[in-house]
mmCIF file with all atom_site columns, C-alpha atoms in Angstrom:
data_model
loop_
_atom_site.group_PDB
_atom_site.id
_atom_site.type_symbol
_atom_site.label_atom_id
_atom_site.label_alt_id
_atom_site.label_comp_id
_atom_site.label_asym_id
_atom_site.label_entity_id
_atom_site.label_seq_id
_atom_site.pdbx_PDB_ins_code
_atom_site.Cartn_x
_atom_site.Cartn_y
_atom_site.Cartn_z
_atom_site.occupancy
_atom_site.B_iso_or_equiv
_atom_site.pdbx_formal_charge
_atom_site.auth_seq_id
_atom_site.auth_comp_id
_atom_site.auth_asym_id
_atom_site.auth_atom_id
_atom_site.pdbx_PDB_model_num
ATOM 1   C CA . UNK A 1 1   ? 15.646  -30.469  -135.510 1.00 0.00 ? 1   UNK A CA 1
ATOM 2   C CA . UNK A 1 2   ? 19.255  -29.313  -135.645 1.00 0.00 ? 2   UNK A CA 1
ATOM 3   C CA . UNK A 1 3   ? 20.087  -30.083  -132.021 1.00 0.00 ? 3   UNK A CA 1
ATOM 4   C CA . UNK A 1 4   ? 18.198  -32.741  -130.131 1.00 0.00 ? 4   UNK A CA 1
ATOM 5   C CA . UNK A 1 5   ? 16.921  -31.568  -126.780 1.00 0.00 ? 5   UNK A CA 1
ATOM 6   C CA . UNK A 1 6   ? 17.215  -33.923  -123.833 1.00 0.00 ? 6   UNK A CA 1
ATOM 7   C CA . UNK A 1 7   ? 14.573  -34.328  -121.149 1.00 0.00 ? 7   UNK A CA 1
ATOM 8   C CA . UNK A 1 8   ? 14.726  -36.116  -117.809 1.00 0.00 ? 8   UNK A CA 1
ATOM 9   C CA . UNK A 1 9   ? 11.824  -38.104  -116.387 1.00 0.00 ? 9   UNK A CA 1
ATOM 10  C CA . UNK A 1 10  ? 11.376  -35.247  -113.964 1.00 0.00 ? 10  UNK A CA 1
ATOM 11  C CA . UNK A 1 11  ? 10.981  -32.799  -116.869 1.00 0.00 ? 11  UNK A CA 1
ATOM 12  C CA . UNK A 1 12  ? 8.494   -35.056  -118.656 1.00 0.00 ? 12  UNK A CA 1
ATOM 13  C CA . UNK A 1 13  ? 6.433   -35.726  -115.522 1.00 0.00 ? 13  UNK A CA 1
ATOM 14  C CA . UNK A 1 14  ? 5.632   -32.007  -115.217 1.00 0.00 ? 14  UNK A CA 1
ATOM 15  C CA . UNK A 1 15  ? 3.621   -32.108  -118.470 1.00 0.00 ? 15  UNK A CA 1
ATOM 16  C CA . UNK A 1 16  ? 0.433   -34.024  -117.708 1.00 0.00 ? 16  UNK A CA 1
ATOM 17  C CA . UNK A 1 17  ? -2.454  -31.724  -118.600 1.00 0.00 ? 17  UNK A CA 1
ATOM 18  C CA . UNK A 1 18  ? -4.531  -31.750  -121.774 1.00 0.00 ? 18  UNK A CA 1
ATOM 19  C CA . UNK A 1 19  ? -2.974  -28.487  -122.979 1.00 0.00 ? 19  UNK A CA 1
ATOM 20  C CA . UNK A 1 20  ? 0.576   -29.510  -121.988 1.00 0.00 ? 20  UNK A CA 1
ATOM 21  C CA . UNK A 1 21  ? 1.087   -33.253  -122.465 1.00 0.00 ? 21  UNK A CA 1
ATOM 22  C CA . UNK A 1 22  ? 4.393   -35.061  -122.934 1.00 0.00 ? 22  UNK A CA 1
ATOM 23  C CA . UNK A 1 23  ? 4.858   -38.808  -123.448 1.00 0.00 ? 23  UNK A CA 1
ATOM 24  C CA . UNK A 1 24  ? 7.930   -41.025  -123.638 1.00 0.00 ? 24  UNK A CA 1
ATOM 25  C CA . UNK A 1 25  ? 7.920   -43.784  -126.249 1.00 0.00 ? 25  UNK A CA 1
ATOM 26  C CA . UNK A 1 26  ? 11.094  -45.774  -126.896 1.00 0.00 ? 26  UNK A CA 1
ATOM 27  C CA . UNK A 1 27  ? 13.147  -43.169  -124.989 1.00 0.00 ? 27  UNK A CA 1
ATOM 28  C CA . UNK A 1 28  ? 11.950  -40.355  -127.245 1.00 0.00 ? 28  UNK A CA 1
ATOM 29  C CA . UNK A 1 29  ? 9.897   -37.470  -125.868 1.00 0.00 ? 29  UNK A CA 1
ATOM 30  C CA . UNK A 1 30  ? 6.763   -36.336  -127.693 1.00 0.00 ? 30  UNK A CA 1
ATOM 31  C CA . UNK A 1 31  ? 4.582   -33.287  -127.113 1.00 0.00 ? 31  UNK A CA 1
ATOM 32  C CA . UNK A 1 32  ? 1.104   -34.685  -127.776 1.00 0.00 ? 32  UNK A CA 1
ATOM 33  C CA . UNK A 1 33  ? -0.799  -31.577  -126.636 1.00 0.00 ? 33  UNK A CA 1
ATOM 34  C CA . UNK A 1 34  ? -1.910  -30.687  -130.170 1.00 0.00 ? 34  UNK A CA 1
ATOM 35  C CA . UNK A 1 35  ? -3.079  -34.254  -130.855 1.00 0.00 ? 35  UNK A CA 1
ATOM 36  C CA . UNK A 1 36  ? -5.154  -34.943  -127.725 1.00 0.00 ? 36  UNK A CA 1
ATOM 37  C CA . UNK A 1 37  ? -8.475  -33.944  -129.312 1.00 0.00 ? 37  UNK A CA 1
ATOM 38  C CA . UNK A 1 38  ? -7.710  -35.853  -132.535 1.00 0.00 ? 38  UNK A CA 1
ATOM 39  C CA . UNK A 1 39  ? -6.606  -39.137  -130.935 1.00 0.00 ? 39  UNK A CA 1
ATOM 40  C CA . UNK A 1 40  ? -8.906  -41.896  -132.260 1.00 0.00 ? 40  UNK A CA 1
ATOM 41  C CA . UNK A 1 41  ? -8.875  -43.692  -128.901 1.00 0.00 ? 41  UNK A CA 1
ATOM 42  C CA . UNK A 1 42  ? -10.032 -40.605  -127.055 1.00 0.00 ? 42  UNK A CA 1
ATOM 43  C CA . UNK A 1 43  ? -8.209  -38.105  -124.900 1.00 0.00 ? 43  UNK A CA 1
ATOM 44  C CA . UNK A 1 44  ? -8.403  -40.276  -121.764 1.00 0.00 ? 44  UNK A CA 1
ATOM 45  C CA . UNK A 1 45  ? -6.004  -42.775  -123.284 1.00 0.00 ? 45  UNK A CA 1
ATOM 46  C CA . UNK A 1 46  ? -3.321  -40.128  -123.689 1.00 0.00 ? 46  UNK A CA 1
ATOM 47  C CA . UNK A 1 47  ? -4.040  -38.420  -120.381 1.00 0.00 ? 47  UNK A CA 1
ATOM 48  C CA . UNK A 1 48  ? -3.672  -41.743  -118.537 1.00 0.00 ? 48  UNK A CA 1
ATOM 49  C CA . UNK A 1 49  ? -0.059  -42.077  -119.683 1.00 0.00 ? 49  UNK A CA 1
ATOM 50  C CA . UNK A 1 50  ? 0.789   -38.374  -119.747 1.00 0.00 ? 50  UNK A CA 1
ATOM 51  C CA . UNK A 1 51  ? 4.156   -37.518  -118.245 1.00 0.00 ? 51  UNK A CA 1
ATOM 52  C CA . UNK A 1 52  ? 5.194   -41.183  -118.252 1.00 0.00 ? 52  UNK A CA 1
ATOM 53  C CA . UNK A 1 53  ? 6.869   -43.852  -120.351 1.00 0.00 ? 53  UNK A CA 1
ATOM 54  C CA . UNK A 1 54  ? 4.019   -44.911  -122.640 1.00 0.00 ? 54  UNK A CA 1
ATOM 55  C CA . UNK A 1 55  ? 6.036   -47.375  -124.732 1.00 0.00 ? 55  UNK A CA 1
ATOM 56  C CA . UNK A 1 56  ? 4.219   -50.489  -123.547 1.00 0.00 ? 56  UNK A CA 1
ATOM 57  C CA . UNK A 1 57  ? 0.777   -48.915  -123.952 1.00 0.00 ? 57  UNK A CA 1
ATOM 58  C CA . UNK A 1 58  ? 1.673   -47.650  -127.428 1.00 0.00 ? 58  UNK A CA 1
ATOM 59  C CA . UNK A 1 59  ? 3.013   -50.997  -128.625 1.00 0.00 ? 59  UNK A CA 1
ATOM 60  C CA . UNK A 1 60  ? 0.219   -53.059  -127.040 1.00 0.00 ? 60  UNK A CA 1
ATOM 61  C CA . UNK A 1 61  ? -2.350  -51.282  -129.205 1.00 0.00 ? 61  UNK A CA 1
ATOM 62  C CA . UNK A 1 62  ? -0.473  -52.048  -132.430 1.00 0.00 ? 62  UNK A CA 1
ATOM 63  C CA . UNK A 1 63  ? -0.492  -48.592  -134.009 1.00 0.00 ? 63  UNK A CA 1
ATOM 64  C CA . UNK A 1 64  ? -0.478  -48.224  -137.795 1.00 0.00 ? 64  UNK A CA 1
ATOM 65  C CA . UNK A 1 65  ? 2.322   -46.772  -139.912 1.00 0.00 ? 65  UNK A CA 1
ATOM 66  C CA . UNK A 1 66  ? 0.237   -43.612  -140.234 1.00 0.00 ? 66  UNK A CA 1
ATOM 67  C CA . UNK A 1 67  ? 0.063   -43.286  -136.452 1.00 0.00 ? 67  UNK A CA 1
ATOM 68  C CA . UNK A 1 68  ? 3.836   -43.678  -136.243 1.00 0.00 ? 68  UNK A CA 1
ATOM 69  C CA . UNK A 1 69  ? 4.264   -40.923  -138.844 1.00 0.00 ? 69  UNK A CA 1
ATOM 70  C CA . UNK A 1 70  ? 2.031   -38.613  -136.804 1.00 0.00 ? 70  UNK A CA 1
ATOM 71  C CA . UNK A 1 71  ? 4.118   -39.472  -133.758 1.00 0.00 ? 71  UNK A CA 1
ATOM 72  C CA . UNK A 1 72  ? 7.316   -38.533  -135.613 1.00 0.00 ? 72  UNK A CA 1
ATOM 73  C CA . UNK A 1 73  ? 5.838   -35.073  -136.172 1.00 0.00 ? 73  UNK A CA 1
ATOM 74  C CA . UNK A 1 74  ? 5.325   -34.645  -132.417 1.00 0.00 ? 74  UNK A CA 1
ATOM 75  C CA . UNK A 1 75  ? 8.925   -35.492  -131.466 1.00 0.00 ? 75  UNK A CA 1
ATOM 76  C CA . UNK A 1 76  ? 10.591  -32.832  -129.312 1.00 0.00 ? 76  UNK A CA 1
ATOM 77  C CA . UNK A 1 77  ? 13.651  -34.642  -127.941 1.00 0.00 ? 77  UNK A CA 1
ATOM 78  C CA . UNK A 1 78  ? 15.188  -37.674  -126.299 1.00 0.00 ? 78  UNK A CA 1
ATOM 79  C CA . UNK A 1 79  ? 14.877  -39.003  -122.787 1.00 0.00 ? 79  UNK A CA 1
ATOM 80  C CA . UNK A 1 80  ? 17.998  -38.658  -120.695 1.00 0.00 ? 80  UNK A CA 1
ATOM 81  C CA . UNK A 1 81  ? 17.897  -41.493  -118.198 1.00 0.00 ? 81  UNK A CA 1
ATOM 82  C CA . UNK A 1 82  ? 19.264  -40.773  -114.748 1.00 0.00 ? 82  UNK A CA 1
ATOM 83  C CA . UNK A 1 83  ? 19.886  -42.889  -111.660 1.00 0.00 ? 83  UNK A CA 1
ATOM 84  C CA . UNK A 1 84  ? 16.605  -43.775  -109.998 1.00 0.00 ? 84  UNK A CA 1
ATOM 85  C CA . UNK A 1 85  ? 14.534  -43.518  -113.191 1.00 0.00 ? 85  UNK A CA 1
ATOM 86  C CA . UNK A 1 86  ? 12.325  -46.479  -114.035 1.00 0.00 ? 86  UNK A CA 1
ATOM 87  C CA . UNK A 1 87  ? 14.093  -48.971  -116.276 1.00 0.00 ? 87  UNK A CA 1
ATOM 88  C CA . UNK A 1 88  ? 12.997  -49.122  -119.907 1.00 0.00 ? 88  UNK A CA 1
ATOM 89  C CA . UNK A 1 89  ? 10.665  -51.960  -120.757 1.00 0.00 ? 89  UNK A CA 1
ATOM 90  C CA . UNK A 1 90  ? 12.389  -54.211  -123.244 1.00 0.00 ? 90  UNK A CA 1
ATOM 91  C CA . UNK A 1 91  ? 10.373  -55.678  -126.100 1.00 0.00 ? 91  UNK A CA 1
ATOM 92  C CA . UNK A 1 92  ? 11.729  -59.131  -125.262 1.00 0.00 ? 92  UNK A CA 1
ATOM 93  C CA . UNK A 1 93  ? 10.274  -58.849  -121.761 1.00 0.00 ? 93  UNK A CA 1
ATOM 94  C CA . UNK A 1 94  ? 6.878   -58.032  -123.252 1.00 0.00 ? 94  UNK A CA 1
ATOM 95  C CA . UNK A 1 95  ? 6.984   -60.984  -125.625 1.00 0.00 ? 95  UNK A CA 1
ATOM 96  C CA . UNK A 1 96  ? 8.193   -63.363  -122.912 1.00 0.00 ? 96  UNK A CA 1
ATOM 97  C CA . UNK A 1 97  ? 5.424   -62.228  -120.578 1.00 0.00 ? 97  UNK A CA 1
ATOM 98  C CA . UNK A 1 98  ? 2.972   -62.839  -123.422 1.00 0.00 ? 98  UNK A CA 1
ATOM 99  C CA . UNK A 1 99  ? 4.423   -66.348  -123.863 1.00 0.00 ? 99  UNK A CA 1
ATOM 100 C CA . UNK A 1 100 ? 4.170   -66.909  -120.141 1.00 0.00 ? 100 UNK A CA 1
ATOM 101 C CA . UNK A 1 101 ? 0.526   -65.828  -120.191 1.00 0.00 ? 101 UNK A CA 1
ATOM 102 C CA . UNK A 1 102 ? -0.164  -68.232  -123.044 1.00 0.00 ? 102 UNK A CA 1
ATOM 103 C CA . UNK A 1 103 ? 1.547   -71.020  -121.105 1.00 0.00 ? 103 UNK A CA 1
ATOM 104 C CA . UNK A 1 104 ? -0.480  -70.176  -117.993 1.00 0.00 ? 104 UNK A CA 1
ATOM 105 C CA . UNK A 1 105 ? -3.690  -70.212  -120.025 1.00 0.00 ? 105 UNK A CA 1
ATOM 106 C CA . UNK A 1 106 ? -2.798  -73.594  -121.522 1.00 0.00 ? 106 UNK A CA 1
ATOM 107 C CA . UNK A 1 107 ? -2.096  -74.947  -118.036 1.00 0.00 ? 107 UNK A CA 1
ATOM 108 C CA . UNK A 1 108 ? -5.437  -73.644  -116.839 1.00 0.00 ? 108 UNK A CA 1
ATOM 109 C CA . UNK A 1 109 ? -7.190  -75.246  -119.803 1.00 0.00 ? 109 UNK A CA 1
ATOM 110 C CA . UNK A 1 110 ? -5.699  -78.665  -119.022 1.00 0.00 ? 110 UNK A CA 1
ATOM 111 C CA . UNK A 1 111 ? -6.673  -78.255  -115.374 1.00 0.00 ? 111 UNK A CA 1
ATOM 112 C CA . UNK A 1 112 ? -10.268 -77.496  -116.321 1.00 0.00 ? 112 UNK A CA 1
ATOM 113 C CA . UNK A 1 113 ? -10.425 -80.566  -118.563 1.00 0.00 ? 113 UNK A CA 1
ATOM 114 C CA . UNK A 1 114 ? -8.966  -82.724  -115.781 1.00 0.00 ? 114 UNK A CA 1
ATOM 115 C CA . UNK A 1 115 ? -11.532 -81.349  -113.332 1.00 0.00 ? 115 UNK A CA 1
ATOM 116 C CA . UNK A 1 116 ? -14.371 -82.104  -115.755 1.00 0.00 ? 116 UNK A CA 1
ATOM 117 C CA . UNK A 1 117 ? -13.044 -85.616  -116.347 1.00 0.00 ? 117 UNK A CA 1
ATOM 118 C CA . UNK A 1 118 ? -12.706 -86.392  -112.617 1.00 0.00 ? 118 UNK A CA 1
ATOM 119 C CA . UNK A 1 119 ? -16.126 -84.849  -111.916 1.00 0.00 ? 119 UNK A CA 1
ATOM 120 C CA . UNK A 1 120 ? -17.702 -86.925  -114.684 1.00 0.00 ? 120 UNK A CA 1
ATOM 121 C CA . UNK A 1 121 ? -16.088 -90.106  -113.352 1.00 0.00 ? 121 UNK A CA 1
ATOM 122 C CA . UNK A 1 122 ? -17.328 -89.360  -109.821 1.00 0.00 ? 122 UNK A CA 1
ATOM 123 C CA . UNK A 1 123 ? -20.833 -88.682  -111.115 1.00 0.00 ? 123 UNK A CA 1
ATOM 124 C CA . UNK A 1 124 ? -20.796 -91.954  -113.102 1.00 0.00 ? 124 UNK A CA 1
ATOM 125 C CA . UNK A 1 125 ? -19.685 -94.015  -110.093 1.00 0.00 ? 125 UNK A CA 1
ATOM 126 C CA . UNK A 1 126 ? -22.177 -92.268  -107.814 1.00 0.00 ? 126 UNK A CA 1
ATOM 127 C CA . UNK A 1 127 ? -24.937 -93.054  -110.301 1.00 0.00 ? 127 UNK A CA 1
ATOM 128 C CA . UNK A 1 128 ? -23.853 -96.699  -110.512 1.00 0.00 ? 128 UNK A CA 1
ATOM 129 C CA . UNK A 1 129 ? -23.714 -96.989  -106.714 1.00 0.00 ? 129 UNK A CA 1
ATOM 130 C CA . UNK A 1 130 ? -27.164 -95.459  -106.289 1.00 0.00 ? 130 UNK A CA 1
ATOM 131 C CA . UNK A 1 131 ? -28.586 -97.723  -109.008 1.00 0.00 ? 131 UNK A CA 1
ATOM 132 C CA . UNK A 1 132 ? -27.156 -100.867 -107.406 1.00 0.00 ? 132 UNK A CA 1
ATOM 133 C CA . UNK A 1 133 ? -28.441 -99.845  -103.949 1.00 0.00 ? 133 UNK A CA 1
ATOM 134 C CA . UNK A 1 134 ? -31.858 -99.152  -105.431 1.00 0.00 ? 134 UNK A CA 1
ATOM 135 C CA . UNK A 1 135 ? -32.028 -102.610 -107.018 1.00 0.00 ? 135 UNK A CA 1
ATOM 136 C CA . UNK A 1 136 ? -30.987 -104.324 -103.771 1.00 0.00 ? 136 UNK A CA 1
ATOM 137 C CA . UNK A 1 137 ? -33.851 -102.715 -101.856 1.00 0.00 ? 137 UNK A CA 1
ATOM 138 C CA . UNK A 1 138 ? -36.517 -103.633 -104.440 1.00 0.00 ? 138 UNK A CA 1
#
């Protein structure tokens, strides 16, 4: 590609059909129309992110080197960001949100264990109380 073409989000968002499908990944614009039928994940995956920034979806799947090579062959230009366009999703934000999710899950796990422990203690004391009341009546 001698001269790199630039596309705005508005330009990209006009290409959302199976026969005319553009995606943005890492601020590069790809024409994936010829690959829709060959996509291993099915055409719906591509159509869901058609005309949008698909960076997060692409990276979340963990595509192979071969997939990245195929993507390079579909490159048609760069995204020209303008005022009012959605901000790019930084990789650090994705990893920090993953860390936050892991922290939340760990907090939930401790809470569940605490709930089980308190419930077990209550059940034990209720059992003891009922046993002692039963012996007093006999």
